[in-house]
mmCIF file of C-alpha atoms in Angstrom:
data_model
loop_
_atom_site.group_PDB
_atom_site.id
_atom_site.type_symbol
_atom_site.label_atom_id
_atom_site.label_comp_id
_atom_site.label_asym_id
_atom_site.label_seq_id
_atom_site.Cartn_x
_atom_site.Cartn_y
_atom_site.Cartn_z
ATOM 1 C CA UNK G 1 0.001 -0.004 0.005
ATOM 2 C CA UNK G 2 1.077 3.536 -0.671
ATOM 3 C CA UNK G 3 -0.318 7.006 -1.107
ATOM 4 C CA UNK G 4 -0.613 7.571 -4.866
ATOM 5 C CA UNK G 5 -0.533 11.381 -4.513
ATOM 6 C CA UNK G 6 2.413 12.010 -2.220
ATOM 7 C CA UNK G 7 5.010 11.334 -4.921
ATOM 8 C CA UNK G 8 3.424 13.821 -7.316
ATOM 9 C CA UNK G 9 4.589 17.295 -8.247
ATOM 10 C CA UNK G 10 3.236 20.204 -6.251
ATOM 11 C CA UNK G 11 1.327 22.733 -8.372
ATOM 12 C CA UNK G 12 -0.438 25.988 -7.641
ATOM 13 C CA UNK G 13 -3.413 24.571 -9.538
ATOM 14 C CA UNK G 14 -3.598 21.535 -7.228
ATOM 15 C CA UNK G 15 -6.250 21.282 -4.544
ATOM 16 C CA UNK G 16 -5.354 23.224 -1.404
ATOM 17 C CA UNK G 17 -6.735 20.531 0.888
ATOM 18 C CA UNK G 18 -4.478 18.012 -0.846
ATOM 19 C CA UNK G 19 -1.304 20.025 -0.206
ATOM 20 C CA UNK G 20 -1.430 21.419 -3.754
ATOM 21 C CA UNK G 21 -0.861 17.997 -5.238
ATOM 22 C CA UNK G 22 -2.968 17.379 -8.359
ATOM 23 C CA UNK G 23 -5.611 14.711 -7.860
ATOM 24 C CA UNK G 24 -5.303 11.777 -10.206
ATOM 25 C CA UNK G 25 -6.590 8.400 -11.194
ATOM 26 C CA UNK G 26 -4.394 5.446 -10.218
ATOM 27 C CA UNK G 27 -4.506 2.065 -11.901
ATOM 28 C CA UNK G 28 -3.314 -1.214 -10.350
ATOM 29 C CA UNK G 29 -2.988 -4.577 -12.072
ATOM 30 C CA UNK G 30 -2.038 -7.928 -10.503
ATOM 31 C CA UNK G 31 -1.622 -11.291 -12.243
ATOM 32 C CA UNK G 32 -2.093 -14.310 -9.989
ATOM 33 C CA UNK G 33 -3.015 -17.982 -9.894
ATOM 34 C CA UNK G 34 -5.529 -19.582 -7.536
ATOM 35 C CA UNK G 35 -4.520 -23.055 -6.291
ATOM 36 C CA UNK G 36 -6.569 -25.853 -7.834
ATOM 37 C CA UNK G 37 -7.565 -27.091 -4.371
ATOM 38 C CA UNK G 38 -9.337 -23.764 -3.718
ATOM 39 C CA UNK G 39 -12.100 -24.767 -6.181
ATOM 40 C CA UNK G 40 -15.283 -25.168 -4.116
ATOM 41 C CA UNK G 41 -14.093 -22.793 -1.390
ATOM 42 C CA UNK G 42 -15.274 -19.250 -0.734
ATOM 43 C CA UNK G 43 -12.608 -16.981 -2.202
ATOM 44 C CA UNK G 44 -12.450 -13.212 -2.083
ATOM 45 C CA UNK G 45 -10.106 -10.238 -2.225
ATOM 46 C CA UNK G 46 -10.340 -8.030 0.873
ATOM 47 C CA UNK G 47 -9.348 -4.369 0.517
ATOM 48 C CA UNK G 48 -8.637 -2.550 3.790
ATOM 49 C CA UNK G 49 -8.703 0.882 2.117
ATOM 50 C CA UNK G 50 -8.809 2.460 -1.343
ATOM 51 C CA UNK G 51 -9.265 6.215 -1.616
ATOM 52 C CA UNK G 52 -11.724 7.481 -2.976
ATOM 53 C CA UNK G 53 -13.944 5.954 -5.619
ATOM 54 C CA UNK G 54 -12.798 2.540 -6.747
ATOM 55 C CA UNK G 55 -13.701 0.025 -9.425
ATOM 56 C CA UNK G 56 -12.563 -3.625 -9.439
ATOM 57 C CA UNK G 57 -12.377 -5.904 -12.479
ATOM 58 C CA UNK G 58 -11.384 -9.573 -12.698
ATOM 59 C CA UNK G 59 -10.386 -11.067 -16.041
ATOM 60 C CA UNK G 60 -11.967 -8.150 -17.889
ATOM 61 C CA UNK G 61 -15.352 -8.124 -16.108
ATOM 62 C CA UNK G 62 -16.296 -5.373 -13.672
ATOM 63 C CA UNK G 63 -17.241 -6.767 -10.266
ATOM 64 C CA UNK G 64 -17.612 -3.781 -7.996
ATOM 65 C CA UNK G 65 -17.834 -0.038 -7.610
ATOM 66 C CA UNK G 66 -17.071 1.241 -4.084
ATOM 67 C CA UNK G 67 -17.626 4.923 -3.328
ATOM 68 C CA UNK G 68 -15.954 5.444 0.001
ATOM 69 C CA UNK G 69 -12.312 5.870 0.794
ATOM 70 C CA UNK G 70 -12.774 5.196 4.498
ATOM 71 C CA UNK G 71 -14.397 1.775 4.550
ATOM 72 C CA UNK G 72 -13.007 -1.646 3.736
ATOM 73 C CA UNK G 73 -14.697 -3.878 1.162
ATOM 74 C CA UNK G 74 -14.374 -7.297 -0.383
ATOM 75 C CA UNK G 75 -14.898 -8.817 -3.805
ATOM 76 C CA UNK G 76 -16.056 -12.441 -4.123
ATOM 77 C CA UNK G 77 -14.213 -14.473 -6.747
ATOM 78 C CA UNK G 78 -15.613 -18.002 -6.367
ATOM 79 C CA UNK G 79 -18.954 -17.007 -7.866
ATOM 80 C CA UNK G 80 -17.396 -15.434 -10.990
ATOM 81 C CA UNK G 81 -17.465 -17.714 -14.033
ATOM 82 C CA UNK G 82 -14.284 -16.250 -15.582
ATOM 83 C CA UNK G 83 -12.096 -17.082 -12.540
ATOM 84 C CA UNK G 84 -9.576 -19.855 -13.244
ATOM 85 C CA UNK G 85 -7.932 -22.291 -10.829
ATOM 86 C CA UNK G 86 -4.601 -24.074 -11.141
ATOM 87 C CA UNK G 87 -1.018 -23.289 -12.031
ATOM 88 C CA UNK G 88 0.382 -22.010 -15.318
ATOM 89 C CA UNK G 89 -0.197 -19.046 -17.570
ATOM 90 C CA UNK G 90 -3.397 -20.538 -19.028
ATOM 91 C CA UNK G 91 -4.987 -20.395 -15.551
ATOM 92 C CA UNK G 92 -3.771 -16.901 -14.690
ATOM 93 C CA UNK G 93 -6.254 -14.353 -13.364
ATOM 94 C CA UNK G 94 -5.882 -10.602 -13.619
ATOM 95 C CA UNK G 95 -7.372 -8.188 -11.117
ATOM 96 C CA UNK G 96 -7.484 -4.494 -12.048
ATOM 97 C CA UNK G 97 -8.330 -1.670 -9.660
ATOM 98 C CA UNK G 98 -9.040 1.928 -10.658
ATOM 99 C CA UNK G 99 -8.859 4.421 -7.798
ATOM 100 C CA UNK G 100 -10.051 7.976 -8.413
ATOM 101 C CA UNK G 101 -8.800 10.360 -5.722
ATOM 102 C CA UNK G 102 -10.896 13.263 -6.988
ATOM 103 C CA UNK G 103 -13.848 14.438 -4.938
ATOM 104 C CA UNK G 104 -12.392 13.979 -1.477
ATOM 105 C CA UNK G 105 -14.803 14.167 1.398
ATOM 106 C CA UNK G 106 -12.762 15.951 4.053
ATOM 107 C CA UNK G 107 -11.011 19.240 4.550
ATOM 108 C CA UNK G 108 -7.656 17.583 5.290
ATOM 109 C CA UNK G 109 -5.078 15.765 3.183
ATOM 110 C CA UNK G 110 -6.597 12.386 2.304
ATOM 111 C CA UNK G 111 -4.178 10.966 -0.217
ATOM 112 C CA UNK G 112 -5.326 8.550 -2.921
ATOM 113 C CA UNK G 113 -5.009 5.024 -4.263
ATOM 114 C CA UNK G 114 -4.657 1.756 -2.402
ATOM 115 C CA UNK G 115 -3.416 3.022 0.933
ATOM 116 C CA UNK G 116 -4.065 -0.042 3.115
ATOM 117 C CA UNK G 117 -3.339 -3.752 2.801
ATOM 118 C CA UNK G 118 -5.062 -6.136 0.367
ATOM 119 C CA UNK G 119 -5.610 -9.815 1.152
ATOM 120 C CA UNK G 120 -6.534 -12.859 -0.912
ATOM 121 C CA UNK G 121 -8.724 -15.050 1.328
ATOM 122 C CA UNK G 122 -9.953 -18.630 0.908
ATOM 123 C CA UNK G 123 -12.165 -20.406 3.438
ATOM 124 C CA UNK G 124 -14.840 -23.044 3.780
ATOM 125 C CA UNK G 125 -18.166 -22.257 2.097
ATOM 126 C CA UNK G 126 -19.656 -22.317 5.620
ATOM 127 C CA UNK G 127 -18.065 -19.343 7.360
ATOM 128 C CA UNK G 128 -18.930 -16.127 9.139
ATOM 129 C CA UNK G 129 -19.473 -13.420 6.545
ATOM 130 C CA UNK G 130 -16.971 -10.591 6.288
ATOM 131 C CA UNK G 131 -18.101 -7.929 8.786
ATOM 132 C CA UNK G 132 -20.882 -10.358 9.691
ATOM 133 C CA UNK G 133 -20.836 -10.207 13.472
ATOM 134 C CA UNK G 134 -22.565 -7.591 15.568
ATOM 135 C CA UNK G 135 -22.592 -7.290 19.311
ATOM 136 C CA UNK G 136 -24.406 -4.988 21.663
ATOM 137 C CA UNK G 137 -24.232 -4.556 25.398
ATOM 138 C CA UNK G 138 -27.365 -4.474 27.485
ATOM 139 C CA UNK G 139 -27.479 -2.624 30.770
ATOM 140 C CA UNK G 140 -30.047 -4.102 33.174
ATOM 141 C CA UNK G 141 -32.631 -1.689 34.605
ATOM 142 C CA UNK G 142 -31.695 -2.526 38.196
ATOM 143 C CA UNK G 143 -28.313 -0.789 37.853
ATOM 144 C CA UNK G 144 -30.008 2.564 38.101
ATOM 145 C CA UNK G 145 -29.597 3.582 34.449
ATOM 146 C CA UNK G 146 -32.618 5.113 32.858
#
């Protein structure tokens, strides 16, 4: 992960809230193979953070548009017909991410691009969904809280 803006050239025409660095669109491309024994498992790519608006493609097909630079998101791969399993160039998959840093939502320097870690995850089809647990505390009435 890295900030895609910080290495840019400062310009008087750049956005003030982005330290006068021109906002840009960043493209990322990764070639990878999925092990053959992952077939039948739940497989996804988990993005901890991409700023700001992001699009994700796998093997040429768009899977997701995510319009928040502050929330993590995941992209399922096992339910995509174009995903290939096994070794070798014939079974290679290509993930492409487009991150558009324009249209920031804060008044501070936010950066751009893939700025947090990205994970390739494989698990049993029976699993707890990503961000699938929720807990709440209950305060009994007899404690004196109203």
